[in-house]
């Protein structure tokens, strides 16, 4: 099998990763759910909807046929949002190269998968559907990264986590450039928990960040500053580590590395962060006013105009905290805000009081 790559999911991150690989001279096929996006990639060499103003290589081709994109590939990268990931994988189960275990599979989606047993980590859920060849061999790729920066060659670091050292190294070599640094890890569960949970903290960070601005201080006491944000970020990291240990994380350094504190920091502070943006818009635009509950937000998430995966993660982190009997005031507070039970200021006052 010659070196070629398929990517399922033509959102911003899937497209950015595809661009990095294609620029190394490796042919890449990317699956798009939207016909218009596929046409833009093929005809204009640009993903105008999800990654505008980024020129894409001509050896990056798009299709709306998931089976065609997956078939015969040496590497397949799953990049569909967590809400739709399982349905996407079901589209390719009958692909010959997948059925025979010839393709090495990596995942760049962040989040949890809902099941009848409750929220589960992505890789263990996919293993239940994929052929047995893929048991303990899937690779999970995450780290402090934004599509807007990676696609423009900004220096970035990622973690390729797998129980298979061989497959981790193969994806490390596939993705690595002089601008994209990739490191291996065996802590598959810890890296997945960190990648999913940090989006919830980022929503809280966005709300706090908005409350700091002059426009939002008209009727609010000026009590939040940079130190408050650092307090929130540190407490959020503690919650992520707490959940990670409960779910089977094996390496404490996962949470002090780029997959932990690094990813949390960039998600909370970057202007490109969709979850930070959503948190800000809760304050600035009262974006929750048109929703009745967190389930209502998830059901109508397409109306927001972008995808804040932290909304979905907030529901599942709340359920996991209940399941493992964990005290996670930030994550549980974000859930209650999104579920229209409390307001952001009430949450922040209670959170700070509890810390004291």
mmCIF file with all atom_site columns, N, CA, C and O in Angstrom, residues 202-208 210 274-284 306:
data_model
loop_
_atom_site.group_PDB
_atom_site.id
_atom_site.type_symbol
_atom_site.label_atom_id
_atom_site.label_alt_id
_atom_site.label_comp_id
_atom_site.label_asym_id
_atom_site.label_entity_id
_atom_site.label_seq_id
_atom_site.pdbx_PDB_ins_code
_atom_site.Cartn_x
_atom_site.Cartn_y
_atom_site.Cartn_z
_atom_site.occupancy
_atom_site.B_iso_or_equiv
_atom_site.pdbx_formal_charge
_atom_site.auth_seq_id
_atom_site.auth_comp_id
_atom_site.auth_asym_id
_atom_site.auth_atom_id
_atom_site.pdbx_PDB_model_num
ATOM 1  N N  . UNK A 1 202 ? -12.925 26.139 29.373 1.00 0.00 ? 202 UNK A N  1
ATOM 2  C CA . UNK A 1 202 ? -12.781 27.290 28.478 1.00 0.00 ? 202 UNK A CA 1
ATOM 3  C C  . UNK A 1 202 ? -14.069 28.109 28.398 1.00 0.00 ? 202 UNK A C  1
ATOM 4  O O  . UNK A 1 202 ? -14.024 29.334 28.217 1.00 0.00 ? 202 UNK A O  1
ATOM 5  N N  . UNK A 1 203 ? -15.217 27.463 28.507 1.00 0.00 ? 203 UNK A N  1
ATOM 6  C CA . UNK A 1 203 ? -16.480 28.207 28.526 1.00 0.00 ? 203 UNK A CA 1
ATOM 7  C C  . UNK A 1 203 ? -16.536 29.094 29.774 1.00 0.00 ? 203 UNK A C  1
ATOM 8  O O  . UNK A 1 203 ? -16.902 30.274 29.696 1.00 0.00 ? 203 UNK A O  1
ATOM 9  N N  . UNK A 1 204 ? -16.170 28.538 30.916 1.00 0.00 ? 204 UNK A N  1
ATOM 10 C CA . UNK A 1 204 ? -16.134 29.330 32.152 1.00 0.00 ? 204 UNK A CA 1
ATOM 11 C C  . UNK A 1 204 ? -15.131 30.473 32.022 1.00 0.00 ? 204 UNK A C  1
ATOM 12 O O  . UNK A 1 204 ? -15.400 31.607 32.447 1.00 0.00 ? 204 UNK A O  1
ATOM 13 N N  . UNK A 1 205 ? -13.986 30.192 31.409 1.00 0.00 ? 205 UNK A N  1
ATOM 14 C CA . UNK A 1 205 ? -12.956 31.212 31.229 1.00 0.00 ? 205 UNK A CA 1
ATOM 15 C C  . UNK A 1 205 ? -13.479 32.342 30.341 1.00 0.00 ? 205 UNK A C  1
ATOM 16 O O  . UNK A 1 205 ? -13.236 33.527 30.607 1.00 0.00 ? 205 UNK A O  1
ATOM 17 N N  . UNK A 1 206 ? -14.203 31.987 29.280 1.00 0.00 ? 206 UNK A N  1
ATOM 18 C CA . UNK A 1 206 ? -14.759 32.997 28.387 1.00 0.00 ? 206 UNK A CA 1
ATOM 19 C C  . UNK A 1 206 ? -15.741 33.906 29.106 1.00 0.00 ? 206 UNK A C  1
ATOM 20 O O  . UNK A 1 206 ? -15.751 35.132 28.887 1.00 0.00 ? 206 UNK A O  1
ATOM 21 N N  . UNK A 1 207 ? -16.587 33.319 29.955 1.00 0.00 ? 207 UNK A N  1
ATOM 22 C CA . UNK A 1 207 ? -17.526 34.145 30.727 1.00 0.00 ? 207 UNK A CA 1
ATOM 23 C C  . UNK A 1 207 ? -16.782 35.108 31.636 1.00 0.00 ? 207 UNK A C  1
ATOM 24 O O  . UNK A 1 207 ? -17.110 36.301 31.704 1.00 0.00 ? 207 UNK A O  1
ATOM 25 N N  . UNK A 1 208 ? -15.776 34.605 32.324 1.00 0.00 ? 208 UNK A N  1
ATOM 26 C CA . UNK A 1 208 ? -14.996 35.446 33.226 1.00 0.00 ? 208 UNK A CA 1
ATOM 27 C C  . UNK A 1 208 ? -14.270 36.539 32.443 1.00 0.00 ? 208 UNK A C  1
ATOM 28 O O  . UNK A 1 208 ? -14.218 37.704 32.866 1.00 0.00 ? 208 UNK A O  1
ATOM 29 N N  . UNK A 1 210 ? -15.154 37.926 29.654 1.00 0.00 ? 210 UNK A N  1
ATOM 30 C CA . UNK A 1 210 ? -16.105 38.950 29.222 1.00 0.00 ? 210 UNK A CA 1
ATOM 31 C C  . UNK A 1 210 ? -16.482 39.885 30.372 1.00 0.00 ? 210 UNK A C  1
ATOM 32 O O  . UNK A 1 210 ? -16.679 41.085 30.178 1.00 0.00 ? 210 UNK A O  1
ATOM 33 N N  . UNK A 1 274 ? -13.274 28.457 20.148 1.00 0.00 ? 274 UNK A N  1
ATOM 34 C CA . UNK A 1 274 ? -14.730 28.544 20.000 1.00 0.00 ? 274 UNK A CA 1
ATOM 35 C C  . UNK A 1 274 ? -15.441 28.443 21.346 1.00 0.00 ? 274 UNK A C  1
ATOM 36 O O  . UNK A 1 274 ? -16.492 29.057 21.543 1.00 0.00 ? 274 UNK A O  1
ATOM 37 N N  . UNK A 1 275 ? -14.892 27.680 22.271 1.00 0.00 ? 275 UNK A N  1
ATOM 38 C CA . UNK A 1 275 ? -15.538 27.537 23.583 1.00 0.00 ? 275 UNK A CA 1
ATOM 39 C C  . UNK A 1 275 ? -15.355 28.800 24.422 1.00 0.00 ? 275 UNK A C  1
ATOM 40 O O  . UNK A 1 275 ? -16.277 29.225 25.118 1.00 0.00 ? 275 UNK A O  1
ATOM 41 N N  . UNK A 1 276 ? -14.190 29.395 24.327 1.00 0.00 ? 276 UNK A N  1
ATOM 42 C CA . UNK A 1 276 ? -13.976 30.701 24.969 1.00 0.00 ? 276 UNK A CA 1
ATOM 43 C C  . UNK A 1 276 ? -14.940 31.729 24.385 1.00 0.00 ? 276 UNK A C  1
ATOM 44 O O  . UNK A 1 276 ? -15.556 32.517 25.116 1.00 0.00 ? 276 UNK A O  1
ATOM 45 N N  . UNK A 1 277 ? -15.091 31.709 23.072 1.00 0.00 ? 277 UNK A N  1
ATOM 46 C CA . UNK A 1 277 ? -16.010 32.628 22.406 1.00 0.00 ? 277 UNK A CA 1
ATOM 47 C C  . UNK A 1 277 ? -17.444 32.417 22.897 1.00 0.00 ? 277 UNK A C  1
ATOM 48 O O  . UNK A 1 277 ? -18.158 33.388 23.173 1.00 0.00 ? 277 UNK A O  1
ATOM 49 N N  . UNK A 1 278 ? -17.841 31.164 23.020 1.00 0.00 ? 278 UNK A N  1
ATOM 50 C CA . UNK A 1 278 ? -19.197 30.870 23.479 1.00 0.00 ? 278 UNK A CA 1
ATOM 51 C C  . UNK A 1 278 ? -19.399 31.400 24.896 1.00 0.00 ? 278 UNK A C  1
ATOM 52 O O  . UNK A 1 278 ? -20.450 31.982 25.212 1.00 0.00 ? 278 UNK A O  1
ATOM 53 N N  . UNK A 1 279 ? -18.416 31.188 25.752 1.00 0.00 ? 279 UNK A N  1
ATOM 54 C CA . UNK A 1 279 ? -18.505 31.713 27.109 1.00 0.00 ? 279 UNK A CA 1
ATOM 55 C C  . UNK A 1 279 ? -18.642 33.227 27.127 1.00 0.00 ? 279 UNK A C  1
ATOM 56 O O  . UNK A 1 279 ? -19.449 33.784 27.885 1.00 0.00 ? 279 UNK A O  1
ATOM 57 N N  . UNK A 1 280 ? -17.869 33.905 26.289 1.00 0.00 ? 280 UNK A N  1
ATOM 58 C CA . UNK A 1 280 ? -17.974 35.369 26.209 1.00 0.00 ? 280 UNK A CA 1
ATOM 59 C C  . UNK A 1 280 ? -19.366 35.791 25.740 1.00 0.00 ? 280 UNK A C  1
ATOM 60 O O  . UNK A 1 280 ? -19.942 36.751 26.259 1.00 0.00 ? 280 UNK A O  1
ATOM 61 N N  . UNK A 1 281 ? -19.907 35.055 24.761 1.00 0.00 ? 281 UNK A N  1
ATOM 62 C CA . UNK A 1 281 ? -21.204 35.447 24.213 1.00 0.00 ? 281 UNK A CA 1
ATOM 63 C C  . UNK A 1 281 ? -22.359 35.156 25.173 1.00 0.00 ? 281 UNK A C  1
ATOM 64 O O  . UNK A 1 281 ? -23.433 35.743 25.030 1.00 0.00 ? 281 UNK A O  1
ATOM 65 N N  . UNK A 1 282 ? -22.140 34.293 26.150 1.00 0.00 ? 282 UNK A N  1
ATOM 66 C CA . UNK A 1 282 ? -23.143 34.112 27.198 1.00 0.00 ? 282 UNK A CA 1
ATOM 67 C C  . UNK A 1 282 ? -23.323 35.430 27.958 1.00 0.00 ? 282 UNK A C  1
ATOM 68 O O  . UNK A 1 282 ? -24.446 35.820 28.315 1.00 0.00 ? 282 UNK A O  1
ATOM 69 N N  . UNK A 1 283 ? -22.222 36.147 28.151 1.00 0.00 ? 283 UNK A N  1
ATOM 70 C CA . UNK A 1 283 ? -22.269 37.425 28.857 1.00 0.00 ? 283 UNK A CA 1
ATOM 71 C C  . UNK A 1 283 ? -22.624 38.564 27.907 1.00 0.00 ? 283 UNK A C  1
ATOM 72 O O  . UNK A 1 283 ? -23.521 39.370 28.165 1.00 0.00 ? 283 UNK A O  1
ATOM 73 N N  . UNK A 1 284 ? -21.922 38.634 26.784 1.00 0.00 ? 284 UNK A N  1
ATOM 74 C CA . UNK A 1 284 ? -22.028 39.796 25.905 1.00 0.00 ? 284 UNK A CA 1
ATOM 75 C C  . UNK A 1 284 ? -23.303 39.808 25.055 1.00 0.00 ? 284 UNK A C  1
ATOM 76 O O  . UNK A 1 284 ? -23.840 40.874 24.754 1.00 0.00 ? 284 UNK A O  1
ATOM 77 N N  . UNK A 1 306 ? -21.334 28.240 14.945 1.00 0.00 ? 306 UNK A N  1
ATOM 78 C CA . UNK A 1 306 ? -20.048 27.573 15.098 1.00 0.00 ? 306 UNK A CA 1
ATOM 79 C C  . UNK A 1 306 ? -20.264 26.465 16.117 1.00 0.00 ? 306 UNK A C  1
ATOM 80 O O  . UNK A 1 306 ? -21.332 26.386 16.740 1.00 0.00 ? 306 UNK A O  1
#
